[in-house]
Every structure is written in structure tokens, then in C-alpha cells.
PDB file of C-alpha atoms in Angstrom:
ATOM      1  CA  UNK Y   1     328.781 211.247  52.513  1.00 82.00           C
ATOM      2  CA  UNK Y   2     325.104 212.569  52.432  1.00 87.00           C
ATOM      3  CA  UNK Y   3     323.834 209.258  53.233  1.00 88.00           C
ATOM      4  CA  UNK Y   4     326.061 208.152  55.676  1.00 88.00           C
ATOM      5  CA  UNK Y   5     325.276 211.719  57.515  1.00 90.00           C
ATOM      6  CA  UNK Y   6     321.019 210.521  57.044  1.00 92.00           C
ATOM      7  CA  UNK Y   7     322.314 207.187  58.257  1.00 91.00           C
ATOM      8  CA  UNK Y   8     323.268 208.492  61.260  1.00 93.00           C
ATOM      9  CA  UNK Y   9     320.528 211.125  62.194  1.00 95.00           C
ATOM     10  CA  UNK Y  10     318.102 208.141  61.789  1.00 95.00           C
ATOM     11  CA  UNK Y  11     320.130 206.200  64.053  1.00 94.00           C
ATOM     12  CA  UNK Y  12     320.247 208.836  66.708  1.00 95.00           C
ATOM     13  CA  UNK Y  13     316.597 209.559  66.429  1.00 96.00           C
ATOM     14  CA  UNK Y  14     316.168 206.173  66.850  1.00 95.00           C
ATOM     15  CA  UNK Y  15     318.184 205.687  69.859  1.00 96.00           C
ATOM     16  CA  UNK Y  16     316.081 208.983  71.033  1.00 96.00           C
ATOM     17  CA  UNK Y  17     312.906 206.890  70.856  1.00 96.00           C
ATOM     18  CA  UNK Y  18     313.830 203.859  71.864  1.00 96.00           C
ATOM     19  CA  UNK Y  19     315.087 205.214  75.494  1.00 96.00           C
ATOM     20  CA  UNK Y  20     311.690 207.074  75.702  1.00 97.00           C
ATOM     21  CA  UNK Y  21     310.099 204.230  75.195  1.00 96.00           C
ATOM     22  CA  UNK Y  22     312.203 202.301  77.577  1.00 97.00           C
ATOM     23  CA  UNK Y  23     311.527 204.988  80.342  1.00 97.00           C
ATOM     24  CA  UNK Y  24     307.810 204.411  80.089  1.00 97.00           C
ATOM     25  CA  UNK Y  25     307.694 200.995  80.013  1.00 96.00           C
ATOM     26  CA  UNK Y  26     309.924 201.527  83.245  1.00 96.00           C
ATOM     27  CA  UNK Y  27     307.764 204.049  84.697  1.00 97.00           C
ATOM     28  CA  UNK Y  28     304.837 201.625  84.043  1.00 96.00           C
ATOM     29  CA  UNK Y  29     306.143 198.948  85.342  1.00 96.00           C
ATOM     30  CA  UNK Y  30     307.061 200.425  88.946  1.00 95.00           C
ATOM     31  CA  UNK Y  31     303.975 201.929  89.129  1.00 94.00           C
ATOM     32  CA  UNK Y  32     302.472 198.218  88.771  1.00 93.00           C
ATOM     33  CA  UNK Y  33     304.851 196.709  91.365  1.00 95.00           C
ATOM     34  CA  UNK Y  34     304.019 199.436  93.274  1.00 93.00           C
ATOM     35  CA  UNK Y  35     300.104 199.054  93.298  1.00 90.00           C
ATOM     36  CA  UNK Y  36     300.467 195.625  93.647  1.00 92.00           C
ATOM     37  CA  UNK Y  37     302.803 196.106  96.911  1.00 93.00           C
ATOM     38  CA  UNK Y  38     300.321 198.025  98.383  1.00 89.00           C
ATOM     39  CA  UNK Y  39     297.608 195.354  97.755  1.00 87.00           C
ATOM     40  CA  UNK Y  40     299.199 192.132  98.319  1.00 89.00           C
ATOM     41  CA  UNK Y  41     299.715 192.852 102.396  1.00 87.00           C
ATOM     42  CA  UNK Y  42     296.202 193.676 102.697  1.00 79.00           C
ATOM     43  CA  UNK Y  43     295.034 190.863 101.061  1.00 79.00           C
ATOM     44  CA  UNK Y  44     297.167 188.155 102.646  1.00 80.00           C
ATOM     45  CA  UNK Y  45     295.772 189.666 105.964  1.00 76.00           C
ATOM     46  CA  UNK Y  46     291.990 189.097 104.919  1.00 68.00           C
ATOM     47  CA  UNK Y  47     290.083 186.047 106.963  1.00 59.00           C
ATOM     48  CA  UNK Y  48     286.379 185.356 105.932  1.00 54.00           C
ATOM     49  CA  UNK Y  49     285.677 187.770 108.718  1.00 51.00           C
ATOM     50  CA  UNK Y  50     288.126 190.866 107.965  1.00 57.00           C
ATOM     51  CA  UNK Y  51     286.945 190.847 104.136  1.00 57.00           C
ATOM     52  CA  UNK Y  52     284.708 193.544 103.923  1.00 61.00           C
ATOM     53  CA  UNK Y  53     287.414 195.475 106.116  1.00 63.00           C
ATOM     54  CA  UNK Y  54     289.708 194.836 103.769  1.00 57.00           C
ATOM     55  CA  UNK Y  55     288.053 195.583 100.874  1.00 60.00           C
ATOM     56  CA  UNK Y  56     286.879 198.867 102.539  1.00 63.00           C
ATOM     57  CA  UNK Y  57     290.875 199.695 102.817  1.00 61.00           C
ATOM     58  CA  UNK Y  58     291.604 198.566  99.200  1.00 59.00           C
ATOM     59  CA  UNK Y  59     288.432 200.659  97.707  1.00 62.00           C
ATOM     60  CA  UNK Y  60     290.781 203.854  99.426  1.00 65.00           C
ATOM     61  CA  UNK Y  61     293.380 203.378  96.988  1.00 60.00           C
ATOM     62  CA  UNK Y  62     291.446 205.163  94.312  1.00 58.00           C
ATOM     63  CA  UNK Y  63     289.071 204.485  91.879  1.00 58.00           C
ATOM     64  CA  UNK Y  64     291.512 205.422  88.848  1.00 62.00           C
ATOM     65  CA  UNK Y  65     293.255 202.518  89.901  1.00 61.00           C
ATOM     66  CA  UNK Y  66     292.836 199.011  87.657  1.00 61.00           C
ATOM     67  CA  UNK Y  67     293.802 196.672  90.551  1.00 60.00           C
ATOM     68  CA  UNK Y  68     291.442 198.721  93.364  1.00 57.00           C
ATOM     69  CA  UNK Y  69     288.607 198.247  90.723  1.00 57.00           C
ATOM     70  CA  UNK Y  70     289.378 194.514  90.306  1.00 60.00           C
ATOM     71  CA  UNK Y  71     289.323 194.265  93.758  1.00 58.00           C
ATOM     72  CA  UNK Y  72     285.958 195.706  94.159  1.00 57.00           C
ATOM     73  CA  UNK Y  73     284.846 193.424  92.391  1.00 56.00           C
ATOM     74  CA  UNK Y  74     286.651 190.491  94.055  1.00 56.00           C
ATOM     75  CA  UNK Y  75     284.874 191.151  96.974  1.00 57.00           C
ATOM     76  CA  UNK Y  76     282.055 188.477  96.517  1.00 55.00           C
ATOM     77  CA  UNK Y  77     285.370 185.826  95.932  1.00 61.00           C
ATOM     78  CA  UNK Y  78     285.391 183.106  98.793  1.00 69.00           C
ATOM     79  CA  UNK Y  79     288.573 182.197 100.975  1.00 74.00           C
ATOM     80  CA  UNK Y  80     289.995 179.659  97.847  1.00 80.00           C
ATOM     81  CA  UNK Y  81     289.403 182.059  95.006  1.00 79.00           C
ATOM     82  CA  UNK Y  82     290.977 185.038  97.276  1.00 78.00           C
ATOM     83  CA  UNK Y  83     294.010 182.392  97.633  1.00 84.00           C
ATOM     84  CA  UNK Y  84     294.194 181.910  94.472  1.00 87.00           C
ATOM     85  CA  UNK Y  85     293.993 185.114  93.492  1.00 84.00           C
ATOM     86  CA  UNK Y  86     296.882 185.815  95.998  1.00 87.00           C
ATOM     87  CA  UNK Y  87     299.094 183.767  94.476  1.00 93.00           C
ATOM     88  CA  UNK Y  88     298.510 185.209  90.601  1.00 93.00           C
ATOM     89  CA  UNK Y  89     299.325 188.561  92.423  1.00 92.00           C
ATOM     90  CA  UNK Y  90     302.421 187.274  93.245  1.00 94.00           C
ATOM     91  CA  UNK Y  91     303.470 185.703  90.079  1.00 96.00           C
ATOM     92  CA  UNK Y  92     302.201 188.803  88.530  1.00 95.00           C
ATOM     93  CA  UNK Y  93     304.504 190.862  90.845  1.00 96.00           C
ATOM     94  CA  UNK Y  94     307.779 188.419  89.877  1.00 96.00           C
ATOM     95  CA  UNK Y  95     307.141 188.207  86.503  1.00 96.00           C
ATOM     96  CA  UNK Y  96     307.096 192.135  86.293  1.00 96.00           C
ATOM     97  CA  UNK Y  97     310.252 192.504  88.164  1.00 96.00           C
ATOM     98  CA  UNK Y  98     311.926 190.013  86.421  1.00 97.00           C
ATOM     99  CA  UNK Y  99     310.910 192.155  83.113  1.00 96.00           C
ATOM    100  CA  UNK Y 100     311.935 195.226  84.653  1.00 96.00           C
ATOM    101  CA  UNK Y 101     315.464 193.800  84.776  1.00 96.00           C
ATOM    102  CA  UNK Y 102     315.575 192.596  81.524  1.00 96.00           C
ATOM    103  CA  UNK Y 103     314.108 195.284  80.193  1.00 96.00           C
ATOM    104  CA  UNK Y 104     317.377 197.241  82.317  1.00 96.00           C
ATOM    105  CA  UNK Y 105     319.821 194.478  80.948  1.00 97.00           C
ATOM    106  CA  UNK Y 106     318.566 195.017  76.946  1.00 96.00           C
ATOM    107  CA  UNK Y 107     318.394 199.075  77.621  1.00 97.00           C
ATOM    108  CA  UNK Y 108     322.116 198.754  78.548  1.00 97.00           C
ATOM    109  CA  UNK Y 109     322.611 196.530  75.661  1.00 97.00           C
ATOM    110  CA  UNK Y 110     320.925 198.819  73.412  1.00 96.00           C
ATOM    111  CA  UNK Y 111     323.104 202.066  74.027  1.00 96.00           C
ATOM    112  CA  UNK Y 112     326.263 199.923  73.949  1.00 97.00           C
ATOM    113  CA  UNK Y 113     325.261 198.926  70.252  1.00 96.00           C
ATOM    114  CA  UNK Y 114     324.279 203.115  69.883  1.00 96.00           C
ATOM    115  CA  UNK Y 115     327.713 203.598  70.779  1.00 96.00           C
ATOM    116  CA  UNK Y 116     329.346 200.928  68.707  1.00 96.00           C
ATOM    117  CA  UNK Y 117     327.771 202.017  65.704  1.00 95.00           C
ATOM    118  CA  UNK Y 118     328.782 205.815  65.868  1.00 95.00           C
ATOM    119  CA  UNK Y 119     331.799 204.630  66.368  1.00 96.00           C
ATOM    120  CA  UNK Y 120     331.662 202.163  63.118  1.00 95.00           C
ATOM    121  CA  UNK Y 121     329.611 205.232  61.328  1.00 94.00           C
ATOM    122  CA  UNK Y 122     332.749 207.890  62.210  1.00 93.00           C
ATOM    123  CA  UNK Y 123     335.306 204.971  61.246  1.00 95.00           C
ATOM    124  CA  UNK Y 124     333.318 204.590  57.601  1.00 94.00           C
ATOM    125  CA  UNK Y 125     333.297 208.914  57.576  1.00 94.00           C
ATOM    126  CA  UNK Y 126     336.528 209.002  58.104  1.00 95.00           C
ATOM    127  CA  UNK Y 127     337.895 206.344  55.466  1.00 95.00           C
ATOM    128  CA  UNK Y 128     335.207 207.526  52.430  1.00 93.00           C
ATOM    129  CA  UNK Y 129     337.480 211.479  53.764  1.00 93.00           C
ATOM    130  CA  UNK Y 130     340.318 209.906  52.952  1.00 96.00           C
ATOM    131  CA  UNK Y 131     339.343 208.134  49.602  1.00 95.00           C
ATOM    132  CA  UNK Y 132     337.938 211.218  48.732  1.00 93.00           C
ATOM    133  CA  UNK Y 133     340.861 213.201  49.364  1.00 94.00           C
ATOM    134  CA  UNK Y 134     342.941 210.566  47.575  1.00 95.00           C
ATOM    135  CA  UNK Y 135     340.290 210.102  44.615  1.00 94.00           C
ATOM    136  CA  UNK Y 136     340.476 214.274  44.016  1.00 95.00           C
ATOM    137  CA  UNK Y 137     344.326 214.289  44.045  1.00 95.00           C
ATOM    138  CA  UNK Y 138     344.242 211.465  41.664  1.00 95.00           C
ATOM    139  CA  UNK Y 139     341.739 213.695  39.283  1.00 95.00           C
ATOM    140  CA  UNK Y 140     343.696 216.522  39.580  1.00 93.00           C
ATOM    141  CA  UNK Y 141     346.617 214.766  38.622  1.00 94.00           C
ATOM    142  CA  UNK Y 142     344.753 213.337  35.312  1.00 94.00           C
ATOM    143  CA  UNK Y 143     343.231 216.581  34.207  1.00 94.00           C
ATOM    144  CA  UNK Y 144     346.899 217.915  34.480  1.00 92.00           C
ATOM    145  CA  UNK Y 145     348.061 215.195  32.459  1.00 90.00           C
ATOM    146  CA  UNK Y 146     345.140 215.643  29.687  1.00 91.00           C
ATOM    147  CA  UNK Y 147     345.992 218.921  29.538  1.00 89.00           C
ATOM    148  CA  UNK Y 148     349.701 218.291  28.561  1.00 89.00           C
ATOM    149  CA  UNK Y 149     348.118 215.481  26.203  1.00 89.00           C
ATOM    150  CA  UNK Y 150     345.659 218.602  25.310  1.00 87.00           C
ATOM    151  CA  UNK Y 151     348.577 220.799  24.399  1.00 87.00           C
ATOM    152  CA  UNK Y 152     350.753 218.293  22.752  1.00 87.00           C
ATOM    153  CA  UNK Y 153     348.265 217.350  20.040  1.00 84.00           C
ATOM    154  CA  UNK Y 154     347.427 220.842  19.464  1.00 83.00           C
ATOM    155  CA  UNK Y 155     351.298 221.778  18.556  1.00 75.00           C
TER     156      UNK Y 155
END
């Protein structure tokens, strides 16, 4: 019964980390989508003559920002590379949302097994209770007979 009892506080803790993890690989990930949604408008709207301009706006996003600080940088790129960098944006932005949801799918997944295997872990508890219970009735009902046999040999 002891282990089944550590069994289950790992599992909880478990289940404790793993949904703190999940929530800042969520928070992460929005804050990426988010970045790159304020980015992506600006740059599609760049011409060979509106770069600087834009880059001007970008460099106000903040310099704690990764994707501000790439785009500083960027900002010797000519009109093919700033296409092409466009586009990686873009898949960049997909592929994270398309993560995000799986990530969503697999959290739901996850606490759905949690569940599942309380339930299985209370199930187990509850039949090694009764096998106890039977196994100590049993005993008692030996020791009272090797008493008797106790008693008998002794008269």
C-alpha cells in the first residue's frame, strides 16, 4: 500500500510539472506569434524606398526583442532577400501555430491519461483493501485454529 500511495504522489507531481511546462511553452509560443504579427505587416509593406521607414518602425518594438534585433540587422537585405525572408516569417508563424495546437491536443491528452490512471491507481487501492481485509480474516482464522491445535497437544 506504501508504494502504491509513492506511486501516486509521483504521478501527481508529475502531472504538476508537466502542465507548467505546457503553460510556458504556451506562453512562449503566443508571445512569438505575437511578435511576429506585429512584424510581418510592416514588412510586407516595405518597397526599396520605404525600407529605412520601416526599419525605423520595427527598431520601436524594443531592443529586448530577438526578431526587432534580427531585423536591425536585416536592414542592409535587398528586395529578394526581404522576400524571402517574408516568406520564412510566415512559415515560421504556421509552423508555430500549428504546434500550439498540438501542443493543446497532447495537453488534453495528457490529463485524460492523469485521470485514467488515478482512476486505475484507486481501482488497484481498493482491491489490495479488500485482499487485505480478506488475507487478515484468513490469519485470524488460522491462529485460532493453531491455538485449538496448541491446546489439544498440550492435554
Amino acid at each position: 500500500m506504501v508504494l502504491l500511495n509513492e506511486k501516486e504522489q509521483i504521478v501527481r507531481a508529475d502531472r504538476v510539472t508537466d502542465h507548467d511546462d505546457y503553460n510556458f511553452r504556451v506562453l512562449r509560443t503566443e508571445e512569438t506569434i505575437e511578435a511576429l504579427n506585429m512584424i510581418l505587416p510592416k514588412l510586407r509593406s516595405l518597397s526599396s524606398q520605404s525600407m529605412e521607414m520601416a526599419f525605423v518602425e520595427l527598431s520601436k518594438i524594443g531592443k529586448s526583442n530577438p526578431i526587432g534585433a534580427f531585423m536591425q540587422i536585416a536592414s542592409t537585405i535587398d528586395e529578394g532577400m526581404l522576400k524571402a525572408t517574408i516568406e520564412k516569417m510566415e512559415e515560421l508563424l504556421e509552423s508555430l501555430a500549428a504546434s500550439l495546437e498540438e501542443d493543446q491536443i497532447h495537453e488534453i491528452q495528457s490529463q485524460a491519461d492523469y485521470e485514467m490512471l488515478l482512476i486505475e491507481i484507486a481501482a488497484v487501492r481498493d482491491d489490495v483493501t479488500v485482499a487485505l481485509d480478506a488475507d487478515r480474516i484468513e490469519l485470524a482464522e488460522y491462529e485460532g485454529k493453531l491455538a485449538n491445535e496448541e491446546r489439544y497437544l498440550e492435554e
